[in-house]
């Protein structure tokens, strides 16, 4: 347990040092390099010391309980395979730190660089040493994040920002897929522990979720390892500082994908699906990467595509599902890391010294920097697979595996040919790199005059090239044992027989190697002149810029689609909002109805009254007409609405509710008058264009009509269902039985109002009074805003009249009636006393028959407002003193006094007393105290209604706020 | 006074304090003229805090006014949240009022009345009280939305809100009357009893649907969300902050009480509705926000999305779910108030700005503000270990417990999409070219923003006690 705890510092130290590095001042480049270098070297040595524990299939595990209730543990686990990767990460990390010390310019803020680099190293170590898959995903995402930060290190550079963003987008999306895949694995296996998962390979492969798991995990791995078609981010990531490219995009991060595929190889590999998906991706990547690499002009671009191609090779090896293929894949991972890192370092040196990475502007550098040139040549020979170098060995193994027969498919048959072709391409681009940069004439336009870099800048590359050579010549003695334990960690005890030596005799793989070498050299001979001047990128394909496609997708997803969605989902206008609301209500109701089953109340037509039906038909027609005319002719709509209201009143009478009918009638009259006054300020009609109604408009109207019919029918149906239902016990019976006995009245509604629920009524009239005052005070200062629509006709008449009355003294008293409404105005004036008498009658009979204070009050108000309408505000106010506020106050006081009166006699508030008294001439008159209370109601209702109506009527003597009406000016 | 009445009055004491306080303040405002605003706001804050203190210290558990009103641990907790929302909004409005000529003493009074309505909603134990509370808060909100009468946008927003609100209130009333018609009761407990036995009738389902529609309108859940962006954008910013905070707490509490409490026996019926509403809200909130340019409008879509997440917990219809909703709403309150404190502080010399592009390069011009907003945005996006993550965690956990896998998966995906637009704000602040800084923040805004940032950042520290409180509150229904 103590020994295994070594894994914790292994992963955590880089993060800790990273924080320290961040805190240092920005010019402390040497200190930074020292602490970063020591950290990396220390970890390297620490790892190396662990080898005995992981040799021969052993593994170190360390478990930290984190949230045991949820089964979440931190598990670190190092086996031979993870050990090999840890060595690569720390070792190359160390070399990159040295290199970066000389590469980064003094102006660069290095603390950020080293901090990110170390944190990235920690994340990567976390990935390879995780014993828990969730934990692995967390570190995986951390590598994406730090890679983003490192690529975007020179954030003032647009290319760096774009490259960083693209890398993050693609790899993070891949990481998300990976997480989903891992969660599915956890669902299948029941554990995220790596050992448990590795032991349940057959269970996962047999599960019905296998394909989703496979696809999701592979997307994760492919995005990270830049497999076709997710490779587009890698070339753009080359805008990172070269040490970053050398570390992340050759040796470590891009290897995480193939690392994961290898890690889960025992679980996922060996099925036809695996072979098809992985093989296809690997083969396409191998070939396309190599082909594209030939045509790059940027050295780093060439190396990037070469990296893509080599990763494709590893993927292809892994796809085969044979143990030997796996060994070759692991071997090639290590080899590629060494030679590619050294090549990137060489590219960085060239860039640093010559000031450009464009191969068209470079040449003949061999004479100027022979050591660097030699290093680069050896490393690219390894890349091309020249014998005596490590690249050759793994490539031989690849060829041997490619010609093996694995599965009956075109893919398998094509493998050897693809392998040879891709190797030939590899040879071509390697030669192109060496020849283009180090040989030929020194171009005149080279930005700087290059010379050998400082020794310590070359040292890392030198060490790496040395490893290439040593491994290439003495593979068995150097890497053999480590490779064995790494492979064993993945494969377990069933290790295949293989031999690591440079000479296997004359066999097919050797022939393929020779073929590839020769073909590659010939191909370079053909392309040489074209490449010397050609544009960046391969012919035809260069139009197909991965970055542009990516940008376009990003823009589409983040802006275009968003706009589109907003225009669909966003509803700024009220009309569609209301429509949507009605529609949703309808849908919800219909859904509920269909799910629950619709009841079938029997509709008995037997006792239908023809006259009543006809009456309702008129009412319905009026209502529909009102709705239809609401937009184009408000006055018609109002008249029709009055018709519908009238039918309602008649229905009430028909159904023996005369008091309801009366109230309804009076309310109807008052509201109509109110709206009429309001209409004054609105244009009379919008001209309907009958000819030019487009199809779209028709469709919209049709849809709205359907919606309206649906909602109406639904509501009617619901109302019907409720009505025919046996009602539950209601309170109505109580009032019917007790109205006369307890309240002393036969008009039950009125008794309820003034007696049973007197307190409520008292509250209500108070509210009514407040409302009236509010309306009045709001309208008192109201002046309508100037409108951009032409003034309606009646308003023009009015203003003409007003304009004239302003001028002449006589016109002051003239009424509107002079202009129009002549006959009605006379009738209305005559009606005044009649209505007052009628109101009084209504009030008195209220106790026993339909009527009451409320109705009487409204009727009285109607009498007043009719005068206003008939003769105009000025005319009426000249002749009548209406004091609505006093009426209101009196009403409230009377009502309250009645209530308090009960207290005087020792009864609760608002207790009423009822009796009849005999008056001469009139006869028996009810004299309940409720009658006084009712008078309070009458007074308040009358006052409040008149106040509101007057407030509106006063609008007629106001002018528009802004400019005067045009017609008024013409007249003046 | 009868003992019954005095018990009722003592249970409803916080509401009474606010009601009387609002009336008194209205008088003070009306009689002391234009300059009363600051005084009235201060007194309103004091009254609300007093009511809150009374609520926490003295209010017991029980039913009042013939079971129309209930006070239990859930109600108390949600009321505290509502009061926090109202108080903080009022405090934040002071500076705005001075700077933007927003000195209207009606504003604090309306906020108080609306808060009163919300508290009645939370404590409602029958349909009448429910409707009463709902209308009281709505009417105040209609006015508040249009309080800036000189602004066309504000007026339009208020009018739209009113029309749609009236329609949805009508629908809800229709639903209530159907429920009454079929069960013969208005009391929640009686309705539950009536639902226990006998088959469920169609009318009842209709009633439930319409009732839920009315409440969904108040929490601005899809498909009743249409008013939200317009009102958020159009209303003055303190009003928007209020809309985003307090009413959501109350309406969500009411929704919890009505569904899990009253309609518990027919959980199956409303669960499907809530699942739909939740998914629609999360998805719409995530996608429609992407293209927004105005930060208030963005916050509107954000709040729609967040209500969707909260509903995930409610849709689970179990104790863990209700606990999740409570925790979610608490965290949402903290994040929202902080964000609006920030939006209120987006001032240049020539006035307030609301556009997202105005945030460009804020990390240079005002690093502290930028950092806190970054924390808030990360939290809104639900990135661990900030508070927003834990809110989502609890509701998704509850959904998975209830085997609502599809809901949980869609929720997670929607939050990924949603993260995009929160992160975009961060990106604009940290990586875009600066366009000039803001005026120094007012003290009260600084305080709110700081507390909110600390709450979000340090949520892990006090999540234990909060969870315990939420658990107790959730126990009310199980």
CSV table of C-alpha atoms in Angstrom, one decimal, chain A residues 240-541:
chain,number,residue,atom,x,y,z
A,240,UNK,CA,0.9,26.6,-31.2
A,241,UNK,CA,4.5,27.2,-30.1
A,242,UNK,CA,6.7,24.4,-31.5
A,243,UNK,CA,7.6,22.8,-28.1
A,244,UNK,CA,3.8,22.4,-27.6
A,245,UNK,CA,3.5,20.8,-31.0
A,246,UNK,CA,6.4,18.5,-30.3
A,247,UNK,CA,4.9,17.5,-26.9
A,248,UNK,CA,1.2,17.5,-27.5
A,249,UNK,CA,0.7,16.8,-31.1
A,250,UNK,CA,3.3,14.1,-31.6
A,251,UNK,CA,4.2,12.4,-28.4
A,252,UNK,CA,1.4,12.7,-25.9
A,253,UNK,CA,-2.0,14.1,-26.3
A,254,UNK,CA,-2.9,12.7,-29.7
A,255,UNK,CA,-1.7,9.4,-28.4
A,256,UNK,CA,-4.4,9.5,-25.7
A,257,UNK,CA,-6.9,8.3,-28.3
A,258,UNK,CA,-4.9,5.3,-29.4
A,259,UNK,CA,-4.0,4.7,-25.7
A,260,UNK,CA,-7.6,4.4,-24.8
A,261,UNK,CA,-8.3,2.2,-27.8
A,262,UNK,CA,-5.5,-0.1,-26.6
A,263,UNK,CA,-6.6,0.1,-23.0
A,264,UNK,CA,-10.1,-1.0,-23.9
A,265,UNK,CA,-8.9,-3.3,-26.6
A,266,UNK,CA,-9.5,-6.5,-24.6
A,267,UNK,CA,-13.1,-5.3,-24.0
A,268,UNK,CA,-14.2,-3.9,-27.3
A,269,UNK,CA,-12.0,-5.4,-30.0
A,270,UNK,CA,-12.4,-8.5,-32.0
A,271,UNK,CA,-15.9,-8.0,-33.3
A,272,UNK,CA,-16.8,-7.3,-37.0
A,273,UNK,CA,-18.1,-3.9,-35.9
A,274,UNK,CA,-14.8,-3.0,-34.3
A,275,UNK,CA,-12.9,-4.2,-37.3
A,276,UNK,CA,-15.0,-2.3,-39.8
A,277,UNK,CA,-15.2,1.0,-38.0
A,278,UNK,CA,-11.7,1.2,-36.6
A,279,UNK,CA,-10.1,-0.4,-39.7
A,280,UNK,CA,-11.9,2.0,-42.1
A,281,UNK,CA,-11.0,5.0,-40.1
A,282,UNK,CA,-7.4,3.9,-39.7
A,283,UNK,CA,-6.9,3.1,-43.3
A,284,UNK,CA,-8.5,6.4,-44.5
A,285,UNK,CA,-6.4,8.3,-42.0
A,286,UNK,CA,-3.2,6.5,-42.9
A,287,UNK,CA,-3.6,7.1,-46.6
A,288,UNK,CA,-5.0,10.6,-46.6
A,289,UNK,CA,-2.6,11.8,-44.0
A,290,UNK,CA,0.4,10.6,-45.9
A,291,UNK,CA,-1.0,11.9,-49.2
A,292,UNK,CA,-1.7,15.4,-47.8
A,293,UNK,CA,1.6,15.5,-46.1
A,294,UNK,CA,3.4,15.4,-49.4
A,295,UNK,CA,1.8,18.6,-50.5
A,296,UNK,CA,2.4,20.7,-47.4
A,297,UNK,CA,4.7,23.7,-47.7
A,298,UNK,CA,4.9,24.4,-44.0
A,299,UNK,CA,7.3,22.1,-42.3
A,300,UNK,CA,5.0,21.8,-39.3
A,301,UNK,CA,2.0,21.2,-41.5
A,302,UNK,CA,3.9,18.3,-43.2
A,303,UNK,CA,4.8,16.9,-39.8
A,304,UNK,CA,1.2,17.3,-38.6
A,305,UNK,CA,-0.2,15.4,-41.5
A,306,UNK,CA,2.5,12.8,-41.1
A,307,UNK,CA,1.4,12.5,-37.5
A,308,UNK,CA,-2.1,12.0,-38.6
A,309,UNK,CA,-1.0,9.3,-41.0
A,310,UNK,CA,1.1,7.5,-38.4
A,311,UNK,CA,-1.8,7.6,-35.9
A,312,UNK,CA,-3.9,6.0,-38.7
A,313,UNK,CA,-1.4,3.3,-38.9
A,314,UNK,CA,-1.6,2.6,-35.2
A,315,UNK,CA,-5.4,2.6,-35.4
A,316,UNK,CA,-5.3,0.2,-38.4
A,317,UNK,CA,-3.1,-2.1,-36.4
A,318,UNK,CA,-5.4,-2.0,-33.5
A,319,UNK,CA,-8.4,-2.7,-35.7
A,320,UNK,CA,-7.1,-6.1,-36.7
A,321,UNK,CA,-7.9,-7.6,-33.4
A,322,UNK,CA,-4.8,-9.8,-33.4
A,323,UNK,CA,-2.4,-9.8,-30.4
A,324,UNK,CA,0.5,-9.4,-32.7
A,325,UNK,CA,-1.1,-6.3,-34.2
A,326,UNK,CA,-1.5,-4.9,-30.8
A,327,UNK,CA,2.2,-5.4,-30.0
A,328,UNK,CA,3.1,-3.7,-33.2
A,329,UNK,CA,0.8,-0.8,-32.4
A,330,UNK,CA,2.3,-0.3,-29.0
A,331,UNK,CA,5.7,-0.4,-30.4
A,332,UNK,CA,4.9,2.1,-33.1
A,333,UNK,CA,3.3,4.4,-30.5
A,334,UNK,CA,6.7,4.6,-28.7
A,335,UNK,CA,8.7,4.9,-31.9
A,336,UNK,CA,6.5,7.5,-33.4
A,337,UNK,CA,6.7,9.6,-30.2
A,338,UNK,CA,10.5,9.6,-30.3
A,339,UNK,CA,11.2,10.4,-33.9
A,340,UNK,CA,8.3,12.8,-34.3
A,341,UNK,CA,9.2,14.8,-31.2
A,342,UNK,CA,12.7,15.1,-32.5
A,343,UNK,CA,11.5,16.2,-35.9
A,344,UNK,CA,9.3,18.8,-34.4
A,345,UNK,CA,12.2,20.1,-32.4
A,346,UNK,CA,14.3,20.3,-35.6
A,347,UNK,CA,11.5,22.1,-37.3
A,348,UNK,CA,11.4,24.5,-34.5
A,349,UNK,CA,15.1,25.1,-34.7
A,350,UNK,CA,14.8,25.8,-38.4
A,351,UNK,CA,12.0,28.2,-37.8
A,352,UNK,CA,13.9,29.8,-35.1
A,353,UNK,CA,17.1,30.2,-37.1
A,354,UNK,CA,15.8,30.8,-40.6
A,355,UNK,CA,12.8,32.8,-39.6
A,356,UNK,CA,10.4,30.8,-41.8
A,357,UNK,CA,8.9,27.4,-42.0
A,358,UNK,CA,7.9,27.6,-45.6
A,359,UNK,CA,9.8,25.0,-47.6
A,360,UNK,CA,9.6,27.1,-50.7
A,361,UNK,CA,11.8,29.7,-49.0
A,362,UNK,CA,14.2,27.3,-47.4
A,363,UNK,CA,17.1,25.2,-48.9
A,364,UNK,CA,20.7,24.3,-48.5
A,365,UNK,CA,20.7,24.6,-44.8
A,366,UNK,CA,23.0,21.5,-44.5
A,367,UNK,CA,26.0,23.7,-45.0
A,368,UNK,CA,24.9,26.2,-42.4
A,369,UNK,CA,23.7,23.9,-39.6
A,370,UNK,CA,25.1,20.4,-40.3
A,371,UNK,CA,24.4,19.0,-36.8
A,372,UNK,CA,20.7,19.9,-36.9
A,373,UNK,CA,20.5,18.7,-40.4
A,374,UNK,CA,22.0,15.3,-39.5
A,375,UNK,CA,19.6,14.9,-36.6
A,376,UNK,CA,16.6,15.8,-38.8
A,377,UNK,CA,17.8,13.4,-41.5
A,378,UNK,CA,18.1,10.5,-39.2
A,379,UNK,CA,14.7,11.2,-37.6
A,380,UNK,CA,13.0,11.5,-40.9
A,381,UNK,CA,14.6,8.3,-42.1
A,382,UNK,CA,13.0,6.7,-39.1
A,383,UNK,CA,9.8,8.3,-40.1
A,384,UNK,CA,10.2,6.9,-43.6
A,385,UNK,CA,11.0,3.4,-42.3
A,386,UNK,CA,14.6,3.1,-43.3
A,387,UNK,CA,16.4,0.0,-41.9
A,388,UNK,CA,18.5,0.3,-38.8
A,389,UNK,CA,16.0,2.8,-37.3
A,390,UNK,CA,13.1,2.1,-35.0
A,391,UNK,CA,10.5,3.2,-37.5
A,392,UNK,CA,11.6,0.4,-39.8
A,393,UNK,CA,11.0,-2.2,-37.1
A,394,UNK,CA,7.4,-1.3,-36.3
A,395,UNK,CA,6.7,-0.8,-40.0
A,396,UNK,CA,8.0,-4.3,-40.8
A,397,UNK,CA,5.6,-5.6,-38.1
A,398,UNK,CA,2.8,-3.6,-39.6
A,399,UNK,CA,3.5,-5.1,-43.1
A,400,UNK,CA,3.6,-8.5,-41.6
A,401,UNK,CA,0.3,-8.0,-40.0
A,402,UNK,CA,-1.2,-6.4,-43.0
A,403,UNK,CA,-0.6,-9.5,-45.2
A,404,UNK,CA,-2.0,-11.8,-42.5
A,405,UNK,CA,-5.6,-12.9,-43.2
A,406,UNK,CA,-8.0,-11.7,-40.5
A,407,UNK,CA,-11.5,-11.3,-41.8
A,408,UNK,CA,-13.3,-11.9,-45.1
A,409,UNK,CA,-13.8,-8.4,-46.2
A,410,UNK,CA,-12.6,-6.0,-48.9
A,411,UNK,CA,-10.9,-4.0,-46.1
A,412,UNK,CA,-8.7,-6.9,-45.2
A,413,UNK,CA,-7.8,-7.6,-48.8
A,414,UNK,CA,-7.0,-4.0,-49.4
A,415,UNK,CA,-4.8,-3.7,-46.3
A,416,UNK,CA,-1.4,-4.7,-47.8
A,417,UNK,CA,-1.8,-2.4,-50.8
A,418,UNK,CA,-2.9,0.5,-48.7
A,419,UNK,CA,0.1,-0.2,-46.4
A,420,UNK,CA,2.6,-0.1,-49.3
A,421,UNK,CA,1.1,2.9,-50.9
A,422,UNK,CA,1.0,4.9,-47.6
A,423,UNK,CA,4.6,3.9,-46.9
A,424,UNK,CA,5.6,5.1,-50.3
A,425,UNK,CA,4.0,8.4,-49.6
A,426,UNK,CA,5.8,8.5,-46.2
A,427,UNK,CA,9.1,8.0,-48.0
A,428,UNK,CA,8.1,10.8,-50.4
A,429,UNK,CA,7.3,13.3,-47.8
A,430,UNK,CA,10.3,12.4,-45.7
A,431,UNK,CA,12.6,13.0,-48.7
A,432,UNK,CA,10.8,16.1,-49.6
A,433,UNK,CA,11.4,17.5,-46.1
A,434,UNK,CA,15.1,16.7,-46.1
A,435,UNK,CA,15.7,17.6,-49.6
A,436,UNK,CA,13.7,20.8,-49.6
A,437,UNK,CA,15.1,22.1,-46.4
A,438,UNK,CA,18.7,21.0,-46.2
A,439,UNK,CA,19.8,20.6,-49.8
A,440,UNK,CA,19.8,22.6,-53.0
A,441,UNK,CA,20.5,26.3,-53.3
A,442,UNK,CA,20.2,28.7,-50.4
A,443,UNK,CA,17.3,30.9,-51.4
A,444,UNK,CA,18.1,34.6,-51.5
A,445,UNK,CA,14.9,35.7,-49.7
A,446,UNK,CA,15.4,33.7,-46.5
A,447,UNK,CA,14.3,36.0,-43.7
A,448,UNK,CA,17.3,35.4,-41.4
A,449,UNK,CA,20.8,34.0,-41.8
A,450,UNK,CA,20.7,30.7,-40.0
A,451,UNK,CA,23.5,29.1,-37.9
A,452,UNK,CA,23.6,26.3,-35.4
A,453,UNK,CA,21.4,26.9,-32.4
A,454,UNK,CA,22.8,26.7,-28.8
A,455,UNK,CA,23.9,23.2,-27.8
A,456,UNK,CA,21.1,22.8,-25.3
A,457,UNK,CA,18.5,23.5,-27.9
A,458,UNK,CA,19.9,20.6,-30.0
A,459,UNK,CA,20.4,18.3,-27.0
A,460,UNK,CA,16.8,17.1,-26.6
A,461,UNK,CA,16.6,16.3,-30.3
A,462,UNK,CA,19.9,14.6,-30.2
A,463,UNK,CA,18.9,12.3,-27.3
A,464,UNK,CA,15.7,11.3,-29.1
A,465,UNK,CA,17.5,10.6,-32.3
A,466,UNK,CA,20.0,8.5,-30.3
A,467,UNK,CA,17.1,6.5,-29.0
A,468,UNK,CA,15.8,6.0,-32.5
A,469,UNK,CA,19.1,4.6,-33.6
A,470,UNK,CA,19.8,2.4,-30.5
A,471,UNK,CA,16.3,0.9,-30.6
A,472,UNK,CA,16.6,0.5,-34.4
A,473,UNK,CA,19.8,-1.4,-34.1
A,474,UNK,CA,19.4,-3.3,-30.9
A,475,UNK,CA,15.7,-3.6,-30.4
A,476,UNK,CA,15.7,-6.8,-28.3
A,477,UNK,CA,18.2,-5.6,-25.8
A,478,UNK,CA,16.7,-2.1,-25.4
A,479,UNK,CA,13.0,-1.9,-25.7
A,480,UNK,CA,12.2,-5.6,-25.9
A,481,UNK,CA,11.5,-6.1,-22.2
A,482,UNK,CA,9.5,-3.0,-21.7
A,483,UNK,CA,7.5,-3.6,-24.8
A,484,UNK,CA,6.8,-7.1,-23.6
A,485,UNK,CA,5.5,-6.0,-20.2
A,486,UNK,CA,3.5,-3.3,-21.9
A,487,UNK,CA,1.8,-5.7,-24.2
A,488,UNK,CA,1.4,-8.2,-21.5
A,489,UNK,CA,-0.5,-5.6,-19.4
A,490,UNK,CA,-3.0,-5.4,-22.2
A,491,UNK,CA,-3.1,-8.9,-23.5
A,492,UNK,CA,-2.7,-10.8,-20.2
A,493,UNK,CA,-1.0,-14.1,-20.3
A,494,UNK,CA,-1.8,-14.9,-23.9
A,495,UNK,CA,1.2,-13.2,-25.4
A,496,UNK,CA,1.9,-14.0,-29.0
A,497,UNK,CA,5.3,-15.1,-30.2
A,498,UNK,CA,7.3,-12.4,-31.9
A,499,UNK,CA,10.8,-11.5,-32.3
A,500,UNK,CA,12.3,-8.0,-32.3
A,501,UNK,CA,15.3,-8.0,-34.6
A,502,UNK,CA,16.2,-6.1,-37.7
A,503,UNK,CA,16.8,-9.1,-39.9
A,504,UNK,CA,14.1,-11.7,-40.5
A,505,UNK,CA,15.4,-13.0,-43.7
A,506,UNK,CA,14.0,-12.3,-47.2
A,507,UNK,CA,10.3,-12.3,-46.8
A,508,UNK,CA,7.2,-10.5,-48.0
A,509,UNK,CA,7.3,-7.6,-45.5
A,510,UNK,CA,10.9,-6.8,-46.6
A,511,UNK,CA,9.9,-6.9,-50.2
A,512,UNK,CA,7.1,-4.5,-49.4
A,513,UNK,CA,9.5,-2.2,-47.6
A,514,UNK,CA,11.8,-2.1,-50.5
A,515,UNK,CA,8.9,-1.5,-52.9
A,516,UNK,CA,7.7,1.3,-50.8
A,517,UNK,CA,11.2,2.9,-50.6
A,518,UNK,CA,11.7,2.7,-54.3
A,519,UNK,CA,8.2,3.9,-55.2
A,520,UNK,CA,8.5,6.8,-52.7
A,521,UNK,CA,11.8,8.0,-54.2
A,522,UNK,CA,10.4,7.8,-57.7
A,523,UNK,CA,7.3,9.7,-56.7
A,524,UNK,CA,9.4,12.4,-55.2
A,525,UNK,CA,11.4,12.6,-58.4
A,526,UNK,CA,8.2,13.2,-60.4
A,527,UNK,CA,6.7,15.7,-58.0
A,528,UNK,CA,9.9,17.6,-57.2
A,529,UNK,CA,9.5,20.5,-59.6
A,530,UNK,CA,5.8,20.9,-58.9
A,531,UNK,CA,6.3,20.9,-55.2
A,532,UNK,CA,9.0,23.5,-55.3
A,533,UNK,CA,6.6,26.3,-56.2
A,534,UNK,CA,3.1,24.8,-55.6
A,535,UNK,CA,0.5,26.3,-53.3
A,536,UNK,CA,0.0,25.0,-49.9
A,537,UNK,CA,-2.0,21.7,-49.8
A,538,UNK,CA,-2.7,18.9,-52.2
A,539,UNK,CA,-4.2,19.6,-55.6
A,540,UNK,CA,-8.0,19.6,-55.7
A,541,UNK,CA,-8.3,18.9,-52.0
